XYZ file of C-alpha atoms in Angstrom:
667
model
C -31.173 20.221 -45.414
C -33.959 20.009 -42.867
C -35.274 16.467 -42.603
C -38.007 14.922 -40.523
C -38.385 11.204 -40.121
C -41.643 9.412 -39.401
C -42.470 5.731 -39.472
C -45.868 4.504 -40.548
C -47.355 1.204 -41.612
C -48.416 0.369 -45.125
C -52.134 -0.204 -45.454
C -53.034 -3.840 -45.147
C -49.468 -5.110 -44.884
C -48.252 -4.282 -41.396
C -44.809 -3.500 -42.830
C -43.225 -0.270 -41.594
C -42.026 2.100 -44.267
C -39.836 5.175 -44.023
C -40.995 8.615 -45.076
C -38.763 11.645 -45.491
C -40.002 15.222 -45.849
C -37.477 17.224 -47.785
C -36.921 20.964 -47.743
C -39.209 22.674 -50.319
C -36.210 24.623 -51.667
C -34.373 21.413 -52.560
C -37.178 19.109 -53.624
C -40.783 18.142 -53.280
C -42.188 15.849 -50.663
C -41.268 12.276 -51.500
C -41.686 8.875 -49.943
C -38.493 6.862 -49.732
C -39.074 3.204 -48.996
C -35.599 1.669 -49.229
C -32.073 2.633 -48.366
C -31.025 2.562 -52.024
C -33.594 5.267 -52.759
C -31.865 7.483 -50.201
C -28.422 6.879 -51.725
C -29.652 7.465 -55.278
C -31.549 10.608 -54.298
C -28.522 12.164 -52.609
C -26.196 11.337 -55.508
C -28.701 12.568 -58.118
C -29.114 15.928 -56.374
C -25.351 16.279 -56.114
C -24.863 15.585 -59.820
C -27.464 18.240 -60.654
C -25.369 20.912 -58.954
C -21.797 19.679 -59.370
C -19.495 21.786 -61.595
C -18.473 20.101 -64.819
C -16.442 18.316 -66.047
C -16.494 15.613 -63.353
C -15.702 11.904 -63.127
C -17.779 9.879 -60.673
C -16.354 6.619 -59.374
C -19.396 4.384 -58.835
C -17.666 1.631 -56.864
C -19.282 -1.707 -56.081
C -18.580 -5.440 -56.615
C -20.070 -7.298 -59.551
C -23.800 -7.963 -59.418
C -24.427 -5.502 -56.609
C -27.613 -3.905 -58.109
C -25.533 -1.347 -60.003
C -27.683 -1.093 -63.114
C -30.851 -0.788 -61.045
C -29.331 2.071 -59.085
C -28.200 3.740 -62.311
C -31.758 3.619 -63.611
C -32.993 5.208 -60.386
C -30.367 7.945 -60.590
C -31.325 8.658 -64.206
C -35.009 8.966 -63.326
C -34.304 11.219 -60.330
C -32.028 13.516 -62.359
C -34.676 13.862 -65.070
C -37.264 14.625 -62.409
C -34.995 17.262 -60.878
C -34.392 18.786 -64.326
C -38.142 19.018 -65.004
C -38.718 20.707 -61.646
C -35.979 23.259 -62.234
C -37.353 23.906 -65.729
C -40.742 24.784 -64.274
C -39.204 27.057 -61.644
C -37.095 28.867 -64.257
C -40.146 29.353 -66.462
C -42.004 31.051 -63.610
C -39.013 33.287 -62.910
C -38.146 34.626 -66.364
C -41.214 33.712 -68.495
C -38.981 32.573 -71.367
C -39.800 29.233 -72.865
C -36.893 27.081 -74.068
C -36.565 26.761 -77.805
C -37.111 23.412 -79.438
C -34.796 21.823 -81.998
C -37.384 19.593 -83.675
C -40.502 20.110 -85.724
C -41.289 23.612 -86.964
C -38.367 25.037 -84.980
C -35.841 23.132 -87.078
C -35.563 25.792 -89.879
C -35.019 28.489 -87.271
C -32.184 26.409 -85.792
C -30.533 26.229 -89.220
C -30.945 29.996 -89.634
C -29.228 30.605 -86.300
C -26.449 28.211 -87.224
C -25.622 30.043 -90.442
C -26.222 33.738 -89.800
C -25.911 34.318 -86.037
C -23.108 33.949 -83.528
C -23.907 33.036 -79.889
C -22.608 35.160 -77.035
C -22.052 33.765 -73.528
C -23.669 36.396 -71.308
C -24.139 36.706 -67.589
C -27.821 35.949 -68.059
C -26.955 32.601 -69.563
C -24.581 31.774 -66.732
C -27.316 32.485 -64.165
C -29.766 30.030 -65.725
C -30.821 27.196 -63.425
C -32.730 24.983 -65.824
C -30.749 22.055 -67.172
C -31.227 19.148 -69.546
C -29.350 15.870 -69.157
C -28.339 13.715 -72.110
C -27.743 10.155 -70.910
C -25.423 7.948 -72.965
C -24.449 4.467 -71.785
C -21.176 2.940 -72.974
C -20.701 -0.790 -72.403
C -17.011 -1.578 -72.628
C -17.800 -5.281 -72.956
C -19.267 -4.680 -76.425
C -15.950 -3.198 -77.608
C -13.690 -5.609 -75.711
C -12.577 -7.298 -78.940
C -11.112 -4.129 -80.456
C -7.502 -3.102 -79.985
C -8.404 0.471 -79.085
C -11.249 0.485 -76.625
C -10.976 4.225 -76.029
C -11.937 4.891 -79.670
C -15.252 3.161 -78.974
C -15.813 5.518 -76.035
C -15.250 8.647 -78.138
C -17.355 7.383 -81.052
C -20.198 6.380 -78.730
C -20.218 9.883 -77.264
C -20.276 11.500 -80.713
C -22.981 9.191 -82.026
C -25.137 9.753 -78.953
C -25.151 13.534 -79.393
C -25.600 13.190 -83.156
C -28.607 10.931 -82.614
C -30.102 13.340 -80.066
C -30.041 16.466 -82.269
C -29.802 15.024 -85.755
C -27.018 14.841 -88.310
C -27.837 18.006 -90.288
C -27.427 20.635 -87.505
C -24.039 19.279 -86.489
C -22.920 19.064 -90.124
C -23.932 22.685 -90.742
C -22.140 23.777 -87.580
C -19.006 21.838 -88.601
C -18.842 23.827 -91.890
C -20.381 27.222 -91.150
C -20.656 27.412 -87.377
C -18.694 29.803 -85.194
C -17.380 29.325 -81.696
C -19.415 31.104 -78.986
C -17.826 34.294 -77.747
C -17.969 35.991 -74.366
C -19.597 39.327 -73.673
C -17.139 42.235 -73.545
C -17.210 44.363 -70.424
C -19.775 47.149 -70.600
C -21.686 45.766 -73.590
C -25.358 44.989 -73.702
C -26.703 41.605 -72.714
C -27.411 40.372 -76.235
C -27.056 36.637 -76.783
C -26.863 36.754 -80.578
C -24.814 38.859 -82.963
C -25.210 38.922 -86.700
C -22.349 37.343 -88.647
C -21.712 40.146 -91.116
C -18.961 38.369 -93.013
C -21.173 35.382 -93.725
C -24.064 37.618 -94.747
C -21.888 39.751 -97.013
C -20.238 36.685 -98.561
C -23.616 35.082 -99.201
C -25.031 38.294 -100.659
C -21.982 38.631 -102.888
C -22.365 35.075 -104.151
C -26.065 35.551 -104.774
C -25.436 38.888 -106.528
C -22.714 37.349 -108.688
C -24.988 34.419 -109.495
C -27.844 36.761 -110.408
C -25.533 38.942 -112.490
C -24.164 35.930 -114.327
C -27.615 34.557 -115.062
C -28.688 37.992 -116.297
C -25.700 38.332 -118.597
C -26.274 34.866 -120.011
C -29.900 35.734 -120.637
C -28.931 38.950 -122.430
C -26.319 37.138 -124.523
C -28.797 34.470 -125.548
C -31.524 37.014 -126.288
C -29.306 39.233 -128.453
C -30.532 39.187 -132.095
C -27.315 40.142 -133.940
C -24.277 38.143 -132.893
C -21.108 40.108 -132.387
C -18.315 40.894 -130.038
C -20.779 42.379 -127.544
C -22.853 39.194 -127.260
C -19.788 37.039 -126.986
C -18.401 39.231 -124.195
C -21.691 39.077 -122.300
C -21.702 35.306 -122.630
C -18.151 35.026 -121.268
C -18.780 37.361 -118.342
C -22.052 35.704 -117.498
C -20.527 32.226 -117.599
C -17.600 33.266 -115.427
C -19.811 34.931 -112.815
C -22.209 32.008 -112.763
C -19.414 29.478 -112.499
C -17.620 31.269 -109.681
C -20.721 31.933 -107.584
C -22.216 28.528 -108.252
C -18.978 26.732 -107.413
C -18.774 28.612 -104.109
C -22.317 27.604 -103.172
C -21.743 24.038 -104.358
C -18.579 23.760 -102.274
C -20.493 24.806 -99.180
C -23.259 22.313 -99.934
C -20.661 19.619 -100.663
C -18.905 20.224 -97.334
C -22.186 20.018 -95.453
C -23.122 16.834 -97.307
C -19.718 15.317 -96.608
C -20.076 15.909 -92.866
C -23.633 14.663 -93.117
C -22.661 11.267 -94.494
C -19.175 10.976 -92.958
C -19.750 11.267 -89.224
C -17.182 11.741 -86.496
C -17.406 8.053 -85.756
C -16.206 7.196 -89.255
C -13.441 9.802 -89.062
C -12.055 8.336 -85.863
C -12.387 4.797 -87.222
C -10.352 5.815 -90.269
C -7.663 7.296 -88.061
C -7.552 4.129 -85.964
C -7.398 1.846 -89.013
C -4.296 3.547 -90.406
C -1.037 1.685 -90.074
C 1.183 2.815 -87.242
C -1.290 5.489 -86.221
C 0.100 5.449 -82.715
C 3.439 6.801 -83.900
C 1.928 9.575 -86.013
C 2.469 13.057 -84.648
C -0.719 14.921 -83.996
C -3.011 11.907 -83.885
C -4.381 12.715 -80.438
C -4.521 16.339 -81.542
C -6.970 15.351 -84.286
C -9.134 13.542 -81.754
C -8.916 16.557 -79.448
C -10.132 18.812 -82.276
C -13.180 16.622 -82.823
C -13.964 16.741 -79.116
C -13.578 20.527 -79.006
C -15.901 20.852 -82.001
C -18.459 18.743 -80.181
C -18.106 20.858 -77.039
C -18.588 24.116 -78.979
C -21.691 22.686 -80.653
C -23.180 21.831 -77.260
C -22.404 25.353 -76.027
C -24.191 26.769 -79.080
C -27.232 24.607 -78.319
C -27.202 25.763 -74.698
C -27.623 29.399 -75.718
C -30.136 28.561 -78.443
C -32.351 26.411 -76.204
C -32.000 28.772 -73.212
C -30.970 25.973 -70.853
C -27.827 24.294 -69.610
C -26.800 20.969 -71.158
C -25.049 18.127 -69.354
C -23.891 14.939 -71.094
C -23.910 12.007 -68.648
C -21.796 9.150 -70.008
C -22.198 5.928 -67.998
C -19.221 3.602 -68.523
C -20.014 -0.017 -67.582
C -18.208 -3.328 -68.036
C -14.744 -1.791 -67.822
C -13.587 -4.324 -65.224
C -14.150 -7.183 -67.708
C -11.591 -5.953 -70.274
C -7.845 -6.428 -70.684
C -5.522 -4.161 -68.673
C -4.079 -2.305 -71.674
C -7.544 -1.428 -72.950
C -8.637 -0.226 -69.522
C -5.693 2.177 -69.533
C -6.749 3.443 -72.968
C -10.262 4.241 -71.748
C -8.957 6.185 -68.754
C -6.627 8.152 -71.035
C -9.566 8.925 -73.339
C -11.562 10.204 -70.376
C -8.682 12.456 -69.392
C -8.546 13.737 -72.992
C -12.257 14.537 -72.992
C -11.998 16.257 -69.626
C -8.987 18.371 -70.591
C -11.318 21.200 -71.630
C -12.401 23.105 -68.536
C -15.755 24.024 -70.137
C -16.689 20.521 -71.322
C -20.234 19.678 -70.118
C -19.397 16.014 -69.441
C -20.268 13.874 -66.422
C -18.553 10.482 -66.517
C -19.846 7.721 -64.245
C -17.347 4.847 -63.972
C -19.289 1.780 -62.829
C -16.431 -0.494 -61.803
C -15.044 -2.739 -59.097
C -12.099 -0.665 -57.789
C -10.051 -3.713 -56.763
C -10.172 -5.176 -60.284
C -9.493 -1.810 -61.916
C -6.504 -1.137 -59.668
C -5.083 -4.579 -60.477
C -5.481 -3.881 -64.218
C -3.601 -0.601 -63.912
C -0.779 -2.216 -61.970
C -0.393 -5.116 -64.416
C -0.493 -2.986 -67.588
C 2.900 -2.847 -69.243
C 2.433 0.697 -70.527
C 1.820 2.032 -67.011
C 5.031 0.816 -65.401
C 6.427 3.648 -63.349
C 3.234 5.674 -63.723
C 0.617 3.499 -62.027
C 2.610 1.166 -59.799
C -0.121 1.826 -57.258
C -3.435 1.485 -59.083
C -5.472 3.117 -56.324
C -3.375 6.301 -56.441
C -3.734 6.537 -60.212
C -7.488 5.983 -59.905
C -7.723 8.792 -57.366
C -6.106 11.166 -59.871
C -8.872 10.447 -62.387
C -11.946 10.224 -60.156
C -13.114 13.551 -58.735
C -16.285 12.280 -57.005
C -16.004 8.807 -55.413
C -19.218 7.027 -54.466
C -18.867 3.561 -52.953
C -22.210 1.772 -52.943
C -23.014 0.980 -49.293
C -24.006 -2.437 -48.020
C -27.544 -3.387 -48.920
C -29.963 -2.340 -46.190
C -32.753 -4.377 -44.675
C -35.601 -2.756 -46.575
C -33.674 -2.866 -49.850
C -32.881 -6.559 -49.466
C -36.489 -7.406 -48.641
C -37.643 -5.425 -51.663
C -35.233 -7.228 -53.984
C -36.239 -10.616 -52.597
C -39.899 -9.733 -52.940
C -39.421 -8.653 -56.558
C -37.468 -11.806 -57.370
C -40.177 -14.009 -55.859
C -43.095 -12.142 -57.406
C -41.524 -12.292 -60.864
C -42.270 -16.002 -61.120
C -45.047 -16.897 -63.537
C -46.627 -19.510 -61.277
C -47.538 -16.776 -58.778
C -49.498 -14.574 -61.186
C -52.777 -16.389 -60.628
C -52.397 -16.313 -56.878
C -51.467 -12.630 -56.830
C -54.661 -11.842 -58.735
C -56.705 -13.887 -56.296
C -54.960 -12.198 -53.361
C -55.768 -8.789 -54.824
C -59.450 -9.678 -55.046
C -59.466 -11.031 -51.518
C -57.808 -7.888 -50.130
C -60.465 -5.743 -51.815
C -63.206 -7.490 -49.866
C -61.424 -8.221 -46.623
C -61.206 -6.029 -43.563
C -58.305 -3.642 -43.103
C -55.405 -4.610 -40.901
C -54.881 -8.167 -42.071
C -51.295 -9.030 -42.885
C -50.303 -9.467 -46.498
C -48.456 -12.696 -45.781
C -51.437 -14.309 -44.040
C -53.782 -13.263 -46.858
C -51.446 -14.652 -49.490
C -51.188 -18.011 -47.732
C -54.977 -18.180 -47.336
C -55.528 -17.423 -51.004
C -52.928 -20.004 -51.972
C -54.762 -22.667 -50.000
C -58.115 -21.766 -51.557
C -56.714 -21.520 -55.069
C -54.817 -24.805 -54.668
C -57.986 -26.631 -53.620
C -59.989 -25.077 -56.434
C -57.613 -26.024 -59.198
C -58.379 -28.987 -61.373
C -54.863 -30.387 -61.181
C -53.891 -33.334 -59.044
C -53.429 -33.188 -55.322
C -49.714 -33.867 -55.502
C -49.030 -30.956 -57.806
C -51.236 -28.667 -55.747
C -49.443 -29.662 -52.569
C -46.053 -29.077 -54.184
C -47.118 -25.643 -55.468
C -48.390 -24.727 -52.014
C -45.133 -25.737 -50.355
C -43.102 -23.807 -52.950
C -45.042 -20.620 -52.251
C -44.727 -21.150 -48.521
C -40.955 -21.576 -48.844
C -40.590 -18.480 -51.021
C -42.667 -16.469 -48.582
C -40.289 -17.454 -45.764
C -37.430 -16.116 -47.868
C -38.633 -12.483 -47.884
C -40.594 -12.433 -44.634
C -39.187 -9.684 -42.428
C -40.409 -11.466 -39.306
C -38.060 -14.326 -40.120
C -34.283 -14.163 -39.822
C -33.629 -16.085 -43.038
C -33.265 -12.982 -45.217
C -30.277 -11.868 -43.132
C -28.202 -14.734 -44.536
C -29.068 -13.954 -48.161
C -26.155 -12.132 -49.879
C -26.385 -8.587 -51.194
C -25.661 -9.810 -54.708
C -28.748 -9.682 -56.934
C -27.459 -12.584 -59.036
C -27.163 -14.764 -55.925
C -30.697 -13.787 -54.903
C -32.080 -14.956 -58.225
C -30.036 -18.158 -57.998
C -31.586 -18.959 -54.621
C -35.125 -18.134 -55.772
C -34.714 -20.311 -58.863
C -33.310 -23.238 -56.850
C -36.007 -23.362 -54.168
C -38.809 -24.802 -56.413
C -36.541 -27.621 -57.639
C -35.532 -28.556 -54.095
C -39.089 -28.466 -52.773
C -40.384 -30.635 -55.622
C -37.654 -33.209 -55.000
C -38.577 -33.269 -51.315
C -42.208 -33.759 -52.317
C -41.272 -36.802 -54.399
C -39.189 -38.094 -51.521
C -42.183 -37.830 -49.210
C -44.315 -39.812 -51.632
C -41.755 -42.607 -51.542
C -42.220 -43.210 -47.828
C -40.555 -40.376 -45.894
C -43.716 -39.017 -44.303
C -41.988 -36.557 -41.978
C -39.414 -34.864 -44.163
C -38.063 -31.318 -43.834
C -40.421 -28.362 -43.744
C -40.484 -25.714 -46.514
C -38.614 -23.335 -44.232
C -35.885 -25.915 -43.682
C -35.706 -26.530 -47.435
C -35.132 -22.869 -48.304
C -32.665 -22.531 -45.391
C -30.708 -25.492 -46.755
C -30.603 -23.857 -50.196
C -29.212 -20.670 -48.640
C -26.634 -22.713 -46.694
C -25.403 -24.489 -49.836
C -25.275 -21.206 -51.755
C -23.391 -19.212 -49.122
C -20.964 -21.753 -47.647
C -20.358 -24.501 -50.221
C -16.865 -25.344 -48.941
C -17.725 -25.701 -45.258
C -20.919 -27.616 -45.992
C -19.083 -29.979 -48.336
C -16.472 -30.569 -45.652
C -19.119 -31.509 -43.080
C -20.836 -33.865 -45.519
C -17.509 -35.480 -46.467
C -16.630 -36.035 -42.807
C -20.009 -37.685 -42.232
C -19.524 -39.912 -45.254
C -16.019 -40.984 -44.207
C -17.134 -41.737 -40.667
C -20.099 -43.735 -41.913
C -17.862 -45.791 -44.222
C -15.517 -46.473 -41.313
C -18.437 -47.823 -39.271
C -18.537 -45.069 -36.665
C -21.300 -42.777 -37.880
C -22.540 -40.168 -35.360
C -26.025 -40.216 -33.935
C -28.907 -38.993 -36.056
C -29.677 -36.261 -33.526
C -26.142 -34.852 -33.579
C -25.850 -31.319 -34.932
C -23.882 -30.434 -38.038
C -22.190 -27.615 -36.188
C -20.727 -30.092 -33.670
C -19.441 -32.250 -36.521
C -17.804 -29.207 -38.090
C -16.172 -28.190 -34.803
C -14.742 -31.694 -34.320
C -13.070 -31.628 -37.743
C -12.274 -27.928 -38.155
C -8.604 -28.400 -37.175
C -8.082 -30.812 -40.041
C -9.751 -28.388 -42.458
C -7.410 -25.647 -41.259
C -4.450 -27.775 -42.298
C -5.822 -27.985 -45.842
C -6.254 -24.244 -46.420
C -3.419 -24.122 -48.927
C -4.831 -26.957 -51.019
C -8.409 -25.635 -50.794
C -7.709 -21.907 -51.106
C -9.818 -21.381 -54.236
C -12.704 -23.344 -52.764
C -12.587 -21.519 -49.438
C -12.898 -18.207 -51.272
C -16.434 -19.233 -52.264
C -17.657 -19.149 -48.668
C -19.262 -16.179 -47.027
C -18.798 -14.740 -43.560
C -17.617 -17.501 -41.147
C -19.286 -15.788 -38.175
C -22.633 -15.946 -39.944
C -21.997 -19.630 -40.658
C -21.545 -20.265 -36.956
C -24.748 -18.404 -36.096
C -26.634 -20.125 -38.910
C -25.863 -23.716 -37.861
C -25.329 -23.057 -34.174
C -28.418 -21.031 -33.315
C -30.930 -20.152 -36.023
C -30.975 -23.352 -38.102
C -29.432 -26.226 -36.083
C -29.627 -28.937 -38.722
C -29.060 -32.488 -37.475
C -27.304 -35.370 -39.191
C -30.600 -37.032 -40.071
C -31.988 -33.862 -41.633
C -28.774 -33.327 -43.588
C -28.880 -36.859 -44.987
C -32.513 -36.356 -46.004
C -31.798 -32.997 -47.668
C -28.611 -34.167 -49.359
C -30.535 -36.278 -51.858
C -32.434 -33.147 -52.951
C -29.514 -30.716 -53.029
C -28.957 -29.385 -56.557
C -27.092 -26.115 -55.920
C -24.009 -27.699 -54.330
C -21.076 -28.687 -56.523
C -20.258 -32.313 -55.652
C -16.797 -32.022 -57.176
C -15.792 -30.047 -54.061
C -16.594 -33.065 -51.876
C -14.692 -35.422 -54.173
C -11.670 -33.161 -54.019
C -11.825 -33.052 -50.238
C -12.199 -36.820 -50.028
C -9.157 -37.315 -52.228
C -7.061 -34.945 -50.104
C -8.124 -36.734 -46.902
C -7.323 -40.124 -48.405
C -3.852 -39.018 -49.489
C -3.061 -37.425 -46.133
C -4.095 -40.648 -44.322
C -1.460 -42.705 -46.146
C 1.807 -43.341 -44.241
C 4.968 -44.105 -46.176
C 6.553 -47.525 -45.226
C 10.091 -47.674 -43.836
C 12.712 -48.947 -46.304
C 14.171 -52.549 -45.900
C 17.375 -53.041 -43.916
C 20.615 -53.421 -45.850
C 23.585 -55.753 -44.898
C 25.689 -52.670 -44.236
C 23.437 -51.844 -41.273
C 24.081 -55.316 -39.690
C 27.880 -54.924 -39.706
C 28.020 -52.584 -36.672
C 25.874 -55.005 -34.744
C 28.409 -57.836 -35.391
C 31.203 -55.622 -34.168
C 29.334 -54.885 -30.933
C 28.926 -58.607 -30.145
C 25.424 -58.984 -31.475
C 26.537 -61.082 -34.451
C 25.486 -64.649 -35.122
C 26.923 -67.518 -33.047
C 30.370 -68.726 -33.923
C 30.693 -71.593 -36.308
C 27.420 -70.690 -38.020
C 27.613 -69.230 -41.492
C 25.869 -65.912 -42.048
C 22.285 -66.028 -43.227
C 21.767 -65.385 -46.877
C 18.135 -64.812 -47.832
C 16.952 -65.614 -51.260
C 15.181 -62.973 -53.366
C 11.870 -64.782 -52.850
C 12.365 -64.706 -49.073
C 13.120 -60.967 -49.172
C 9.926 -60.377 -51.128
C 7.923 -62.349 -48.566
C 9.479 -60.334 -45.732
C 8.658 -57.035 -47.536
C 5.054 -57.996 -48.195
C 4.572 -59.150 -44.611
C 5.921 -55.855 -43.218
C 3.575 -54.157 -40.863
C 1.446 -57.273 -40.185
C 1.055 -58.431 -36.573
C 3.224 -61.409 -35.733
C 1.661 -64.372 -33.942
C 2.438 -64.587 -30.254
C 4.261 -67.767 -29.213
């Protein structure tokens, strides 16, 4: 694919964006602003051309913008399908048939009287339609058989897309698509002569029976002839009518009893797992669904692909995870199944579930190897890029309701201002004007202004603060939601006499520090508290990083006791750069910000303080026994002769024990 890269600046913002010009044969010209757009575009184009069936392993940790990327992939695949539809229409001039509206009776006619033929013309078609079905395993986590929910969700999704009646008619009267014999004409439909002859015979018998009954009723003189006509007419009418009623009854039964209910009945039976042929029944239902989709492909003159997105699988029990993977293997056992499975999971959790499942002992002792046998297209979501992170932070900040008024004012100001002004400077100017124009008090206006200034520092690409924000979207929202509370508390602290106080940038940096490294920050604060209680507090201008370095050896000795808490911290190298270079907080600033810290769990500090207090205790030496004084008497260190041995009373021994360790007065 030929690709040219150019960098330009967005109008009025001064922010560089990335533009890619794609090859006209593969796609239209498109602007790609973030790295995630590039990843989603490449994966979407691959899924449009990949041979089916296929299982895509969409690997990423929890909260790593997975659902947002899935939505982008869905939109890009639909856009690609629409483009290929237009190109195919220009090439062959055949419009795809519809299955709704006035075309619905024609679909029923094709279902009953015609048989589809898979021709070479159909195999050369490029236009495709994607049917997206999302299966959340968390919704079925309470059931014993999670895989049954996967199969029923797939059946219900297709049934909802095309309606219940066409699938019911195909289940009773439909015929499996056949292939074109060598040397035959390229006809896609053949008349089903047996069905036509059977229907004509039933209609003829019904007409004959009705005619005989009419003649027997209209006969004037009763006799053996009229009675015979009545018997023949009743028999013909009954036989033909019962045949038609049986067909209608079968269609109605499949209409009201869906595949979902059939599978639920099979699951609800006692000891269904030990029944022979149970999975065979499920396989038959899947094959019937696959044949129906193949019939619709030929009827609509386009290829069909069912994209089933499986989410929440890493939140279920191990045995149920194994059942879902087995169900996927069952659905993919047919080489012509038009299924694309996208497993949105954390591979480490899924591998651990496979290894701990009792039913997989000996089969999946290594969960990663078993996962590789199922997944045919792995896609590990890369680390969030700079532009993507800034976009997510910007969206999280702009989603706040208190910024709607100021965004509207900024939009009006940009319309009348000269080009080239930065968006950040305009927004801060509008905030100042809007804050002074509001009728609310000065304190509230000042607090709102500082909140917006702090949030702007969070997603400003000229600042280095966004580099320390995690790639997790949930953590981003947690930080954005915590900043207003912290800034308002600092504002109240300033009103109480602390005129200096931390700046909004320092406030949002402190929130990021507490969110990313709660264990290390709690350790530093606990060390400061213990030193202050001992009367040897460090200077106010001392840096927190120096305090951490002085006590890091002691923290290393507590790694076993604080293992779960240490797992909460982020990259230790980034922690060193954060406190050592970019944000060198001092002891005075930390003590001022500590009273406004709401996103730091104080139970971590209490646990650390308890561990330090226990480790500082020294066990006392036990009291001496008379048996230890006997060797001394033998060596000549006994008491003087003629003096009886000393016998201490119990009270004296208690006084000696309580006075152990105290300094003795010097004579």
